[in-house]
PDB file of C-alpha atoms in Angstrom:
ATOM      1  CA  MET A   1       0.187  -0.044   0.209  1.00 46.00           C
ATOM      2  CA  VAL A   2       1.150   3.381  -0.843  1.00 42.00           C
ATOM      3  CA  SER A   3       2.163   5.166   2.447  1.00 50.00           C
ATOM      4  CA  GLU A   4       2.398   8.761   1.032  1.00 82.00           C
ATOM      5  CA  LYS A   5      -1.475   9.117  -0.131  1.00 95.00           C
ATOM      6  CA  ILE A   6      -3.012  11.753   1.457  1.00 96.00           C
ATOM      7  CA  PHE A   7      -6.625  10.059   2.240  1.00 98.00           C
ATOM      8  CA  ASP A   8      -7.311   6.820   3.442  1.00 98.00           C
ATOM      9  CA  VAL A   9     -10.638   6.568   1.502  1.00 98.00           C
ATOM     10  CA  VAL A  10     -12.251   8.636  -0.984  1.00 98.00           C
ATOM     11  CA  ALA A  11     -16.009   7.656  -1.670  1.00 98.00           C
ATOM     12  CA  MET A  12     -18.063   8.657  -4.567  1.00 98.00           C
ATOM     13  CA  GLY A  13     -21.896   8.202  -4.926  1.00 97.00           C
ATOM     14  CA  GLU A  14     -25.306   9.315  -3.392  1.00 95.00           C
ATOM     15  CA  ILE A  15     -25.323  11.732  -0.502  1.00 94.00           C
ATOM     16  CA  LEU A  16     -28.896  12.498   0.697  1.00 94.00           C
ATOM     17  CA  ILE A  17     -31.296  13.222   3.255  1.00 92.00           C
ATOM     18  CA  ASP A  18     -32.952  10.471   5.206  1.00 86.00           C
ATOM     19  CA  PHE A  19     -36.235  11.217   6.666  1.00 89.00           C
ATOM     20  CA  THR A  20     -36.552   8.725   9.379  1.00 81.00           C
ATOM     21  CA  PHE A  21     -40.007   7.991  11.022  1.00 81.00           C
ATOM     22  CA  GLN A  22     -39.866   9.331  14.778  1.00 83.00           C
ATOM     23  CA  GLY A  23     -43.339   8.284  15.790  1.00 86.00           C
ATOM     24  CA  TYR A  24     -46.508  10.422  16.003  1.00 93.00           C
ATOM     25  CA  ASN A  25     -47.347  13.866  17.639  1.00 95.00           C
ATOM     26  CA  SER A  26     -50.455  14.585  19.636  1.00 96.00           C
ATOM     27  CA  ASP A  27     -52.829  15.252  16.557  1.00 96.00           C
ATOM     28  CA  GLY A  28     -51.813  11.524  15.246  1.00 95.00           C
ATOM     29  CA  GLN A  29     -49.408  12.981  12.510  1.00 95.00           C
ATOM     30  CA  ARG A  30     -46.036  11.051  11.484  1.00 89.00           C
ATOM     31  CA  LEU A  31     -43.070  12.679  12.418  1.00 91.00           C
ATOM     32  CA  PHE A  32     -39.870  12.563  10.600  1.00 89.00           C
ATOM     33  CA  ALA A  33     -36.301  13.565  11.657  1.00 87.00           C
ATOM     34  CA  GLN A  34     -34.159  14.958   8.881  1.00 91.00           C
ATOM     35  CA  ASN A  35     -30.725  12.929   9.040  1.00 88.00           C
ATOM     36  CA  ALA A  36     -27.775  13.003   6.349  1.00 92.00           C
ATOM     37  CA  GLY A  37     -27.203   9.855   4.893  1.00 89.00           C
ATOM     38  CA  GLY A  38     -26.450   7.705   1.591  1.00 93.00           C
ATOM     39  CA  ALA A  39     -24.253   4.726   1.857  1.00 95.00           C
ATOM     40  CA  PRO A  40     -20.814   6.365   0.652  1.00 97.00           C
ATOM     41  CA  ALA A  41     -21.028   9.449   2.965  1.00 96.00           C
ATOM     42  CA  ASN A  42     -21.923   7.011   5.628  1.00 96.00           C
ATOM     43  CA  VAL A  43     -18.773   5.007   5.291  1.00 98.00           C
ATOM     44  CA  LEU A  44     -16.797   8.191   5.182  1.00 98.00           C
ATOM     45  CA  VAL A  45     -17.857   9.498   8.237  1.00 98.00           C
ATOM     46  CA  SER A  46     -17.498   6.068  10.056  1.00 98.00           C
ATOM     47  CA  ILE A  47     -13.956   6.220   9.082  1.00 98.00           C
ATOM     48  CA  GLN A  48     -13.520   9.858  10.085  1.00 98.00           C
ATOM     49  CA  LYS A  49     -14.765   9.210  13.248  1.00 98.00           C
ATOM     50  CA  LEU A  50     -12.256   6.365  13.888  1.00 98.00           C
ATOM     51  CA  GLY A  51      -9.177   8.711  13.093  1.00 98.00           C
ATOM     52  CA  GLY A  52      -8.912   8.496   9.106  1.00 98.00           C
ATOM     53  CA  LYS A  53      -8.634  10.866   6.607  1.00 98.00           C
ATOM     54  CA  THR A  54     -11.353  11.104   3.881  1.00 98.00           C
ATOM     55  CA  ALA A  55     -12.947  12.956   0.909  1.00 98.00           C
ATOM     56  CA  PHE A  56     -16.415  12.714  -1.153  1.00 98.00           C
ATOM     57  CA  LEU A  57     -17.127  13.220  -4.547  1.00 98.00           C
ATOM     58  CA  GLY A  58     -20.663  13.567  -5.732  1.00 98.00           C
ATOM     59  CA  LYS A  59     -23.495  16.094  -6.448  1.00 98.00           C
ATOM     60  CA  ILE A  60     -26.048  18.027  -4.329  1.00 98.00           C
ATOM     61  CA  GLY A  61     -28.625  20.447  -5.153  1.00 98.00           C
ATOM     62  CA  ASP A  62     -28.627  24.408  -4.382  1.00 98.00           C
ATOM     63  CA  ASP A  63     -31.195  23.964  -1.796  1.00 97.00           C
ATOM     64  CA  MET A  64     -31.685  23.848   1.992  1.00 97.00           C
ATOM     65  CA  HIS A  65     -31.326  19.919   1.838  1.00 97.00           C
ATOM     66  CA  GLY A  66     -28.126  20.226  -0.003  1.00 97.00           C
ATOM     67  CA  SER A  67     -26.509  23.076   2.359  1.00 98.00           C
ATOM     68  CA  PHE A  68     -27.592  20.667   5.369  1.00 97.00           C
ATOM     69  CA  LEU A  69     -25.427  17.850   3.469  1.00 97.00           C
ATOM     70  CA  LYS A  70     -22.454  20.046   3.211  1.00 98.00           C
ATOM     71  CA  GLU A  71     -22.541  21.389   6.268  1.00 98.00           C
ATOM     72  CA  THR A  72     -22.517  17.778   7.699  1.00 97.00           C
ATOM     73  CA  LEU A  73     -19.696  16.636   5.733  1.00 97.00           C
ATOM     74  CA  ASP A  74     -17.720  19.894   6.553  1.00 98.00           C
ATOM     75  CA  SER A  75     -18.578  19.417  10.444  1.00 97.00           C
ATOM     76  CA  GLU A  76     -17.268  15.801  10.157  1.00 97.00           C
ATOM     77  CA  LYS A  77     -13.852  17.023   8.595  1.00 98.00           C
ATOM     78  CA  ILE A  78     -14.564  15.195   5.135  1.00 98.00           C
ATOM     79  CA  ASN A  79     -13.002  17.024   2.270  1.00 98.00           C
ATOM     80  CA  THR A  80     -15.657  18.246   0.127  1.00 98.00           C
ATOM     81  CA  GLU A  81     -13.731  19.700  -2.777  1.00 98.00           C
ATOM     82  CA  GLY A  82     -15.182  17.191  -5.092  1.00 98.00           C
ATOM     83  CA  LEU A  83     -18.814  17.976  -3.838  1.00 98.00           C
ATOM     84  CA  ILE A  84     -20.691  19.650  -6.615  1.00 98.00           C
ATOM     85  CA  ILE A  85     -23.571  21.915  -5.937  1.00 98.00           C
ATOM     86  CA  ASP A  86     -25.887  22.003  -9.061  1.00 98.00           C
ATOM     87  CA  GLY A  87     -29.012  24.532  -8.977  1.00 97.00           C
ATOM     88  CA  LYS A  88     -30.633  22.458 -11.856  1.00 97.00           C
ATOM     89  CA  TYR A  89     -31.358  19.413  -9.605  1.00 97.00           C
ATOM     90  CA  PHE A  90     -33.094  18.710  -6.219  1.00 97.00           C
ATOM     91  CA  THR A  91     -31.154  16.942  -3.680  1.00 97.00           C
ATOM     92  CA  THR A  92     -32.095  13.533  -3.459  1.00 95.00           C
ATOM     93  CA  LEU A  93     -34.434  12.568  -0.468  1.00 95.00           C
ATOM     94  CA  ALA A  94     -35.257   8.998   0.999  1.00 89.00           C
ATOM     95  CA  PHE A  95     -38.100   8.471   3.677  1.00 88.00           C
ATOM     96  CA  VAL A  96     -37.291   5.603   6.140  1.00 78.00           C
ATOM     97  CA  SER A  97     -39.964   3.685   7.931  1.00 78.00           C
ATOM     98  CA  LEU A  98     -38.775   1.766  11.033  1.00 70.00           C
ATOM     99  CA  SER A  99     -40.204  -1.726  11.929  1.00 73.00           C
ATOM    100  CA  ASN A 100     -40.374  -2.577  15.820  1.00 71.00           C
ATOM    101  CA  SER A 101     -37.115  -4.625  15.603  1.00 70.00           C
ATOM    102  CA  GLY A 102     -35.525  -1.847  13.811  1.00 61.00           C
ATOM    103  CA  GLU A 103     -35.390  -2.833  10.235  1.00 69.00           C
ATOM    104  CA  ARG A 104     -35.925  -0.385   7.598  1.00 67.00           C
ATOM    105  CA  SER A 105     -38.209   0.429   4.248  1.00 76.00           C
ATOM    106  CA  PHE A 106     -37.363   3.104   2.028  1.00 79.00           C
ATOM    107  CA  SER A 107     -39.314   5.418  -0.399  1.00 86.00           C
ATOM    108  CA  PHE A 108     -37.139   7.727  -2.525  1.00 89.00           C
ATOM    109  CA  ALA A 109     -37.719  11.296  -4.090  1.00 92.00           C
ATOM    110  CA  ARG A 110     -35.132  10.840  -6.914  1.00 93.00           C
ATOM    111  CA  LYS A 111     -36.660  11.803 -10.216  1.00 89.00           C
ATOM    112  CA  PRO A 112     -33.877  12.863 -10.862  1.00 94.00           C
ATOM    113  CA  GLY A 113     -32.078  13.612  -7.922  1.00 95.00           C
ATOM    114  CA  ALA A 114     -28.850  15.716  -8.175  1.00 97.00           C
ATOM    115  CA  ASP A 115     -26.477  12.748  -7.174  1.00 97.00           C
ATOM    116  CA  THR A 116     -27.666  10.979 -10.500  1.00 97.00           C
ATOM    117  CA  LYS A 117     -26.524  14.314 -12.159  1.00 98.00           C
ATOM    118  CA  ILE A 118     -22.709  14.216 -11.778  1.00 98.00           C
ATOM    119  CA  SER A 119     -20.687  13.869 -15.001  1.00 98.00           C
ATOM    120  CA  LYS A 120     -17.189  12.802 -16.005  1.00 98.00           C
ATOM    121  CA  SER A 121     -16.193  16.009 -16.489  1.00 98.00           C
ATOM    122  CA  GLU A 122     -17.004  17.265 -13.095  1.00 98.00           C
ATOM    123  CA  ILE A 123     -15.049  14.390 -11.278  1.00 98.00           C
ATOM    124  CA  ASN A 124     -12.239  15.850  -9.126  1.00 98.00           C
ATOM    125  CA  THR A 125      -9.195  13.733 -10.377  1.00 98.00           C
ATOM    126  CA  ASP A 126      -6.647  15.036  -7.821  1.00 98.00           C
ATOM    127  CA  LEU A 127      -8.537  13.521  -5.086  1.00 98.00           C
ATOM    128  CA  LEU A 128      -8.352  10.142  -6.715  1.00 98.00           C
ATOM    129  CA  LYS A 129      -4.964  10.333  -7.439  1.00 98.00           C
ATOM    130  CA  GLN A 130      -4.307  10.818  -3.510  1.00 98.00           C
ATOM    131  CA  THR A 131      -6.154   8.140  -1.924  1.00 98.00           C
ATOM    132  CA  LYS A 132      -5.425   4.493  -0.720  1.00 98.00           C
ATOM    133  CA  VAL A 133      -9.079   3.177  -1.459  1.00 98.00           C
ATOM    134  CA  PHE A 134     -11.773   4.196  -3.710  1.00 98.00           C
ATOM    135  CA  HIS A 135     -14.879   3.384  -2.578  1.00 98.00           C
ATOM    136  CA  VAL A 136     -18.191   3.120  -4.588  1.00 98.00           C
ATOM    137  CA  GLY A 137     -21.687   1.902  -4.495  1.00 97.00           C
ATOM    138  CA  SER A 138     -24.284   0.634  -7.103  1.00 97.00           C
ATOM    139  CA  LEU A 139     -26.800   3.588  -6.776  1.00 96.00           C
ATOM    140  CA  SER A 140     -24.363   5.830  -9.049  1.00 97.00           C
ATOM    141  CA  LEU A 141     -24.878   3.122 -11.510  1.00 97.00           C
ATOM    142  CA  THR A 142     -28.919   3.467 -12.136  1.00 96.00           C
ATOM    143  CA  ASP A 143     -28.821   6.485 -14.141  1.00 96.00           C
ATOM    144  CA  GLU A 144     -26.568   8.582 -16.561  1.00 97.00           C
ATOM    145  CA  PRO A 145     -24.573  10.444 -16.571  1.00 98.00           C
ATOM    146  CA  ALA A 146     -23.481   9.267 -12.987  1.00 98.00           C
ATOM    147  CA  ARG A 147     -23.013   5.817 -14.543  1.00 98.00           C
ATOM    148  CA  THR A 148     -20.251   6.842 -16.983  1.00 98.00           C
ATOM    149  CA  ALA A 149     -18.726   9.034 -14.211  1.00 98.00           C
ATOM    150  CA  THR A 150     -18.382   6.304 -11.838  1.00 98.00           C
ATOM    151  CA  PHE A 151     -16.776   3.990 -14.459  1.00 98.00           C
ATOM    152  CA  PHE A 152     -14.424   6.890 -15.222  1.00 98.00           C
ATOM    153  CA  ALA A 153     -13.325   7.728 -11.728  1.00 98.00           C
ATOM    154  CA  VAL A 154     -12.936   3.943 -10.945  1.00 98.00           C
ATOM    155  CA  ASN A 155     -10.490   3.301 -13.779  1.00 98.00           C
ATOM    156  CA  PHE A 156      -8.862   6.615 -12.993  1.00 98.00           C
ATOM    157  CA  ALA A 157      -8.463   5.519  -9.462  1.00 98.00           C
ATOM    158  CA  LYS A 158      -7.297   2.317 -10.158  1.00 98.00           C
ATOM    159  CA  GLU A 159      -4.739   3.371 -12.731  1.00 98.00           C
ATOM    160  CA  ASN A 160      -3.168   5.364 -10.026  1.00 98.00           C
ATOM    161  CA  GLY A 161      -2.859   2.827  -7.735  1.00 97.00           C
ATOM    162  CA  ALA A 162      -6.036   3.094  -5.333  1.00 98.00           C
ATOM    163  CA  ILE A 163      -7.713  -0.449  -3.874  1.00 98.00           C
ATOM    164  CA  ILE A 164     -11.097  -0.212  -5.367  1.00 98.00           C
ATOM    165  CA  SER A 165     -14.042  -1.165  -2.849  1.00 98.00           C
ATOM    166  CA  TYR A 166     -17.756  -1.834  -3.720  1.00 98.00           C
ATOM    167  CA  ASP A 167     -20.624  -2.242  -1.990  1.00 98.00           C
ATOM    168  CA  PRO A 168     -23.775  -2.978  -4.361  1.00 95.00           C
ATOM    169  CA  ASN A 169     -26.368  -1.965  -1.686  1.00 90.00           C
ATOM    170  CA  TYR A 170     -29.460  -3.143  -3.769  1.00 93.00           C
ATOM    171  CA  ARG A 171     -32.525  -0.822  -3.601  1.00 91.00           C
ATOM    172  CA  ALA A 172     -35.103  -2.234  -5.657  1.00 90.00           C
ATOM    173  CA  ASN A 173     -37.400   0.607  -6.050  1.00 87.00           C
ATOM    174  CA  LEU A 174     -34.423   2.783  -7.571  1.00 91.00           C
ATOM    175  CA  TRP A 175     -34.161   0.144 -10.665  1.00 93.00           C
ATOM    176  CA  LYS A 176     -36.583  -0.403 -13.559  1.00 93.00           C
ATOM    177  CA  ASN A 177     -36.479  -4.131 -12.591  1.00 96.00           C
ATOM    178  CA  GLU A 178     -34.418  -6.800 -11.335  1.00 95.00           C
ATOM    179  CA  LYS A 179     -32.659  -7.961 -14.347  1.00 96.00           C
ATOM    180  CA  ILE A 180     -31.571  -4.499 -15.255  1.00 97.00           C
ATOM    181  CA  ALA A 181     -30.092  -3.978 -11.593  1.00 96.00           C
ATOM    182  CA  LYS A 182     -28.324  -7.072 -11.616  1.00 96.00           C
ATOM    183  CA  LYS A 183     -26.544  -6.455 -15.220  1.00 97.00           C
ATOM    184  CA  HIS A 184     -25.549  -2.997 -14.102  1.00 97.00           C
ATOM    185  CA  MET A 185     -24.406  -4.037 -10.639  1.00 97.00           C
ATOM    186  CA  GLN A 186     -22.239  -6.854 -11.723  1.00 97.00           C
ATOM    187  CA  SER A 187     -20.922  -4.519 -14.576  1.00 97.00           C
ATOM    188  CA  LEU A 188     -18.541  -2.956 -12.238  1.00 97.00           C
ATOM    189  CA  MET A 189     -17.337  -6.277 -10.448  1.00 96.00           C
ATOM    190  CA  PRO A 190     -14.348  -6.750 -12.936  1.00 97.00           C
ATOM    191  CA  LEU A 191     -12.728  -3.592 -11.461  1.00 98.00           C
ATOM    192  CA  VAL A 192     -13.253  -4.307  -7.978  1.00 98.00           C
ATOM    193  CA  ASP A 193     -10.332  -5.505  -5.585  1.00 98.00           C
ATOM    194  CA  ILE A 194     -12.366  -5.616  -2.258  1.00 98.00           C
ATOM    195  CA  MET A 195     -16.419  -5.858  -1.763  1.00 98.00           C
ATOM    196  CA  LYS A 196     -18.816  -5.998   0.924  1.00 98.00           C
ATOM    197  CA  ILE A 197     -22.067  -7.428   0.006  1.00 97.00           C
ATOM    198  CA  SER A 198     -25.215  -8.231   2.422  1.00 94.00           C
ATOM    199  CA  ASP A 199     -26.640 -11.883   2.507  1.00 92.00           C
ATOM    200  CA  GLU A 200     -29.886 -10.647   1.053  1.00 90.00           C
ATOM    201  CA  GLU A 201     -27.754  -9.651  -2.015  1.00 94.00           C
ATOM    202  CA  THR A 202     -25.537 -12.867  -2.544  1.00 95.00           C
ATOM    203  CA  GLU A 203     -28.116 -14.667  -4.835  1.00 94.00           C
ATOM    204  CA  LEU A 204     -28.827 -11.532  -6.923  1.00 94.00           C
ATOM    205  CA  LEU A 205     -25.391 -11.133  -7.704  1.00 95.00           C
ATOM    206  CA  THR A 206     -23.956 -14.494  -8.015  1.00 96.00           C
ATOM    207  CA  GLY A 207     -26.709 -16.886  -8.374  1.00 94.00           C
ATOM    208  CA  LYS A 208     -25.819 -18.630  -5.215  1.00 95.00           C
ATOM    209  CA  SER A 209     -27.703 -18.477  -1.850  1.00 93.00           C
ATOM    210  CA  ASP A 210     -25.103 -20.129   0.027  1.00 96.00           C
ATOM    211  CA  ILE A 211     -22.698 -17.529   1.931  1.00 96.00           C
ATOM    212  CA  LYS A 212     -19.630 -19.754   1.286  1.00 98.00           C
ATOM    213  CA  LYS A 213     -20.385 -20.644  -2.236  1.00 98.00           C
ATOM    214  CA  ALA A 214     -21.315 -16.980  -3.090  1.00 97.00           C
ATOM    215  CA  ALA A 215     -18.018 -15.446  -1.490  1.00 98.00           C
ATOM    216  CA  LYS A 216     -16.093 -17.956  -3.436  1.00 98.00           C
ATOM    217  CA  ALA A 217     -17.491 -17.160  -6.620  1.00 97.00           C
ATOM    218  CA  LEU A 218     -17.106 -13.642  -6.219  1.00 98.00           C
ATOM    219  CA  TYR A 219     -13.418 -14.459  -5.414  1.00 98.00           C
ATOM    220  CA  ASN A 220     -13.188 -16.530  -8.528  1.00 97.00           C
ATOM    221  CA  LYS A 221     -14.417 -13.453 -10.600  1.00 96.00           C
ATOM    222  CA  GLY A 222     -11.189 -11.707  -9.373  1.00 97.00           C
ATOM    223  CA  VAL A 223     -12.321  -9.766  -6.181  1.00 98.00           C
ATOM    224  CA  LYS A 224      -9.495 -10.358  -3.674  1.00 98.00           C
ATOM    225  CA  ILE A 225     -11.331  -9.756  -0.491  1.00 98.00           C
ATOM    226  CA  VAL A 226     -14.807 -10.484  -0.102  1.00 98.00           C
ATOM    227  CA  VAL A 227     -17.186  -9.786   2.950  1.00 98.00           C
ATOM    228  CA  VAL A 228     -20.408 -10.993   3.380  1.00 98.00           C
ATOM    229  CA  THR A 229     -22.580  -8.956   6.233  1.00 97.00           C
ATOM    230  CA  LEU A 230     -24.932 -11.188   8.121  1.00 95.00           C
ATOM    231  CA  GLY A 231     -26.675  -8.501  10.207  1.00 90.00           C
ATOM    232  CA  GLU A 232     -27.391  -9.797  13.649  1.00 90.00           C
ATOM    233  CA  LYS A 233     -25.207 -12.826  12.812  1.00 95.00           C
ATOM    234  CA  GLY A 234     -21.766 -10.899  12.230  1.00 96.00           C
ATOM    235  CA  ALA A 235     -20.156 -11.508   8.810  1.00 98.00           C
ATOM    236  CA  TYR A 236     -18.124 -13.978   6.955  1.00 98.00           C
ATOM    237  CA  VAL A 237     -14.728 -12.961   5.267  1.00 98.00           C
ATOM    238  CA  TYR A 238     -13.225 -14.832   2.258  1.00 98.00           C
ATOM    239  CA  ASN A 239      -9.880 -14.452   0.552  1.00 98.00           C
ATOM    240  CA  LYS A 240      -7.104 -16.657  -0.947  1.00 98.00           C
ATOM    241  CA  ASP A 241      -6.788 -18.358   2.402  1.00 98.00           C
ATOM    242  CA  GLY A 242     -10.586 -19.535   2.533  1.00 98.00           C
ATOM    243  CA  GLY A 243     -13.195 -18.478   4.582  1.00 98.00           C
ATOM    244  CA  ALA A 244     -14.329 -17.584   8.055  1.00 98.00           C
ATOM    245  CA  PHE A 245     -17.363 -16.522  10.182  1.00 98.00           C
ATOM    246  CA  VAL A 246     -16.971 -13.390  12.626  1.00 98.00           C
ATOM    247  CA  LYS A 247     -18.960 -13.450  15.507  1.00 97.00           C
ATOM    248  CA  PRO A 248     -21.221 -10.436  16.279  1.00 96.00           C
ATOM    249  CA  PHE A 249     -21.145  -8.226  19.325  1.00 96.00           C
ATOM    250  CA  ASP A 250     -24.167  -8.138  21.760  1.00 93.00           C
ATOM    251  CA  CYS A 251     -26.126  -4.739  21.374  1.00 94.00           C
ATOM    252  CA  LYS A 252     -29.609  -3.383  21.691  1.00 93.00           C
ATOM    253  CA  VAL A 253     -31.009  -2.349  18.418  1.00 91.00           C
ATOM    254  CA  VAL A 254     -32.759   0.969  18.117  1.00 88.00           C
ATOM    255  CA  ASP A 255     -32.342   1.430  14.411  1.00 82.00           C
ATOM    256  CA  THR A 256     -30.267  -0.573  11.727  1.00 85.00           C
ATOM    257  CA  THR A 257     -29.864   2.461   9.677  1.00 83.00           C
ATOM    258  CA  GLY A 258     -26.194   2.888   8.376  1.00 90.00           C
ATOM    259  CA  ALA A 259     -25.113  -0.713  10.080  1.00 94.00           C
ATOM    260  CA  GLY A 260     -23.550  -1.998   7.064  1.00 95.00           C
ATOM    261  CA  ASP A 261     -21.826   1.347   6.230  1.00 97.00           C
ATOM    262  CA  SER A 262     -20.494   1.422   9.742  1.00 97.00           C
ATOM    263  CA  PHE A 263     -19.179  -2.084   9.591  1.00 98.00           C
ATOM    264  CA  TRP A 264     -17.735  -1.340   6.451  1.00 98.00           C
ATOM    265  CA  GLY A 265     -15.944   2.030   7.510  1.00 98.00           C
ATOM    266  CA  GLY A 266     -14.736   0.093  10.486  1.00 98.00           C
ATOM    267  CA  PHE A 267     -13.081  -2.444   7.926  1.00 98.00           C
ATOM    268  CA  LEU A 268     -11.697  -0.313   5.624  1.00 98.00           C
ATOM    269  CA  HIS A 269      -9.974   1.722   8.377  1.00 98.00           C
ATOM    270  CA  LYS A 270      -8.186  -1.259   9.952  1.00 98.00           C
ATOM    271  CA  LEU A 271      -7.464  -2.235   6.203  1.00 98.00           C
ATOM    272  CA  THR A 272      -5.778   1.414   5.487  1.00 98.00           C
ATOM    273  CA  GLN A 273      -4.231   1.370   8.739  1.00 97.00           C
ATOM    274  CA  SER A 274      -2.344  -2.079   8.507  1.00 97.00           C
ATOM    275  CA  GLY A 275      -0.231  -0.761   5.549  1.00 94.00           C
ATOM    276  CA  GLU A 276      -0.350  -4.230   3.694  1.00 96.00           C
ATOM    277  CA  SER A 277      -1.043  -5.054   0.396  1.00 96.00           C
ATOM    278  CA  LEU A 278      -4.315  -7.089  -0.338  1.00 97.00           C
ATOM    279  CA  ASP A 279      -1.855  -9.914  -1.295  1.00 96.00           C
ATOM    280  CA  ALA A 280       0.009  -9.710   1.920  1.00 97.00           C
ATOM    281  CA  LEU A 281      -3.137 -10.033   4.263  1.00 98.00           C
ATOM    282  CA  ASN A 282      -4.307 -13.477   5.490  1.00 98.00           C
ATOM    283  CA  LEU A 283      -7.642 -14.784   6.662  1.00 98.00           C
ATOM    284  CA  SER A 284      -6.733 -13.925  10.570  1.00 98.00           C
ATOM    285  CA  ASP A 285      -6.168 -10.400   9.215  1.00 98.00           C
ATOM    286  CA  LEU A 286      -9.476 -10.107   7.648  1.00 98.00           C
ATOM    287  CA  VAL A 287     -11.108 -11.892  10.702  1.00 98.00           C
ATOM    288  CA  ASN A 288      -9.711  -9.138  12.767  1.00 98.00           C
ATOM    289  CA  PHE A 289     -10.845  -6.547  10.255  1.00 98.00           C
ATOM    290  CA  ALA A 290     -14.289  -7.750  10.506  1.00 98.00           C
ATOM    291  CA  LYS A 291     -14.403  -7.836  14.354  1.00 98.00           C
ATOM    292  CA  PHE A 292     -13.406  -4.400  14.431  1.00 98.00           C
ATOM    293  CA  GLY A 293     -16.309  -3.500  11.874  1.00 98.00           C
ATOM    294  CA  ASN A 294     -18.731  -5.621  13.907  1.00 98.00           C
ATOM    295  CA  ALA A 295     -17.874  -3.420  17.225  1.00 98.00           C
ATOM    296  CA  VAL A 296     -18.698  -0.200  15.008  1.00 98.00           C
ATOM    297  CA  ALA A 297     -21.920  -1.497  13.776  1.00 97.00           C
ATOM    298  CA  SER A 298     -22.985  -2.592  17.250  1.00 97.00           C
ATOM    299  CA  LEU A 299     -22.539   0.782  18.547  1.00 97.00           C
ATOM    300  CA  CYS A 300     -24.115   2.547  15.525  1.00 96.00           C
ATOM    301  CA  VAL A 301     -27.460   0.296  15.770  1.00 94.00           C
ATOM    302  CA  GLU A 302     -27.830   1.339  19.556  1.00 95.00           C
ATOM    303  CA  LYS A 303     -28.854   5.193  18.138  1.00 92.00           C
ATOM    304  CA  LYS A 304     -30.969   6.540  15.721  1.00 83.00           C
ATOM    305  CA  GLY A 305     -29.894   7.514  12.488  1.00 79.00           C
ATOM    306  CA  ALA A 306     -26.556   6.781  10.326  1.00 84.00           C
ATOM    307  CA  ILE A 307     -24.147   9.858  10.445  1.00 90.00           C
ATOM    308  CA  PRO A 308     -25.237  10.736  14.140  1.00 89.00           C
ATOM    309  CA  ALA A 309     -24.738   7.307  15.227  1.00 92.00           C
ATOM    310  CA  MET A 310     -21.370   6.493  14.066  1.00 96.00           C
ATOM    311  CA  PRO A 311     -18.908   5.965  17.046  1.00 97.00           C
ATOM    312  CA  CYS A 312     -15.621   7.192  17.881  1.00 97.00           C
ATOM    313  CA  LEU A 313     -12.451   5.151  18.368  1.00 98.00           C
ATOM    314  CA  ASN A 314     -12.207   5.024  21.981  1.00 97.00           C
ATOM    315  CA  ASP A 315     -16.082   3.712  22.208  1.00 97.00           C
ATOM    316  CA  VAL A 316     -15.193   0.974  19.661  1.00 97.00           C
ATOM    317  CA  LEU A 317     -11.820  -0.393  21.480  1.00 98.00           C
ATOM    318  CA  GLU A 318     -14.079  -0.059  24.777  1.00 97.00           C
ATOM    319  CA  ARG A 319     -16.663  -2.372  23.194  1.00 96.00           C
ATOM    320  CA  ILE A 320     -13.956  -4.786  21.842  1.00 96.00           C
ATOM    321  CA  LYS A 321     -12.793  -5.076  25.146  1.00 89.00           C
TER     322      LYS A 321
END
């Protein structure tokens, strides 16, 4: 890994407002809280809270929600030189309902959202030259010009020595149908070095529901490190040495929003801090990274929201003890 890079992780993709259900007022009306969200941004906040250095590439609208998002990233000390403000499009919104167990359902206002309108020419390539890891999701692949911009950024970062990290993060209602989603989500995989995938996405992207077989299939396609998140059951990691399950930490779940992102932030933080190349990492290293990620996620789900719930390093270390 190149030690002189300025940033541990640069991420590109959606940044949006999560309006999270908070209950009812005295008149029986539903109440929603405004939270900054979007998986790539969540991952960066997780890393930044743990002591890493990050930057964000994306687009917001020139509106009250966009202003709130930029203020949030700035307050978290995330570099926003690559964040574009565009008055032609509205900032993307997501309305999040929670079940009694803390599980989420989404409704998006994104037709189009500003995040889908970032173009290749607007990508800040200086940031991509200076990062150890470049992280993307699949929501930037749903529409043009963001899809072309994402492929350009991934190829550019890879050519400049960055590790490519990918979280498919499937949201069915943002795609025309499952077939199109599968096609575009799989299209990025030949460029990916490390990948986080949920147990709910394994069959969609590999055709295999068995966690071990799905991880091996992704590895055989060229992904050097595969991590399958298993919710309350922890995670499964796989590389050249084989695979291993990593147990979760006990916690009281309040809201699962951002759980996977906080986990991946923890995992990437440990990866970048190791200073090792992907080929030099063994299965024991990955287990330790995932254990750390599980600790981060266990603290995140004990609070509401995603970004406001990301824990600091001291709290994570205390939980691991």
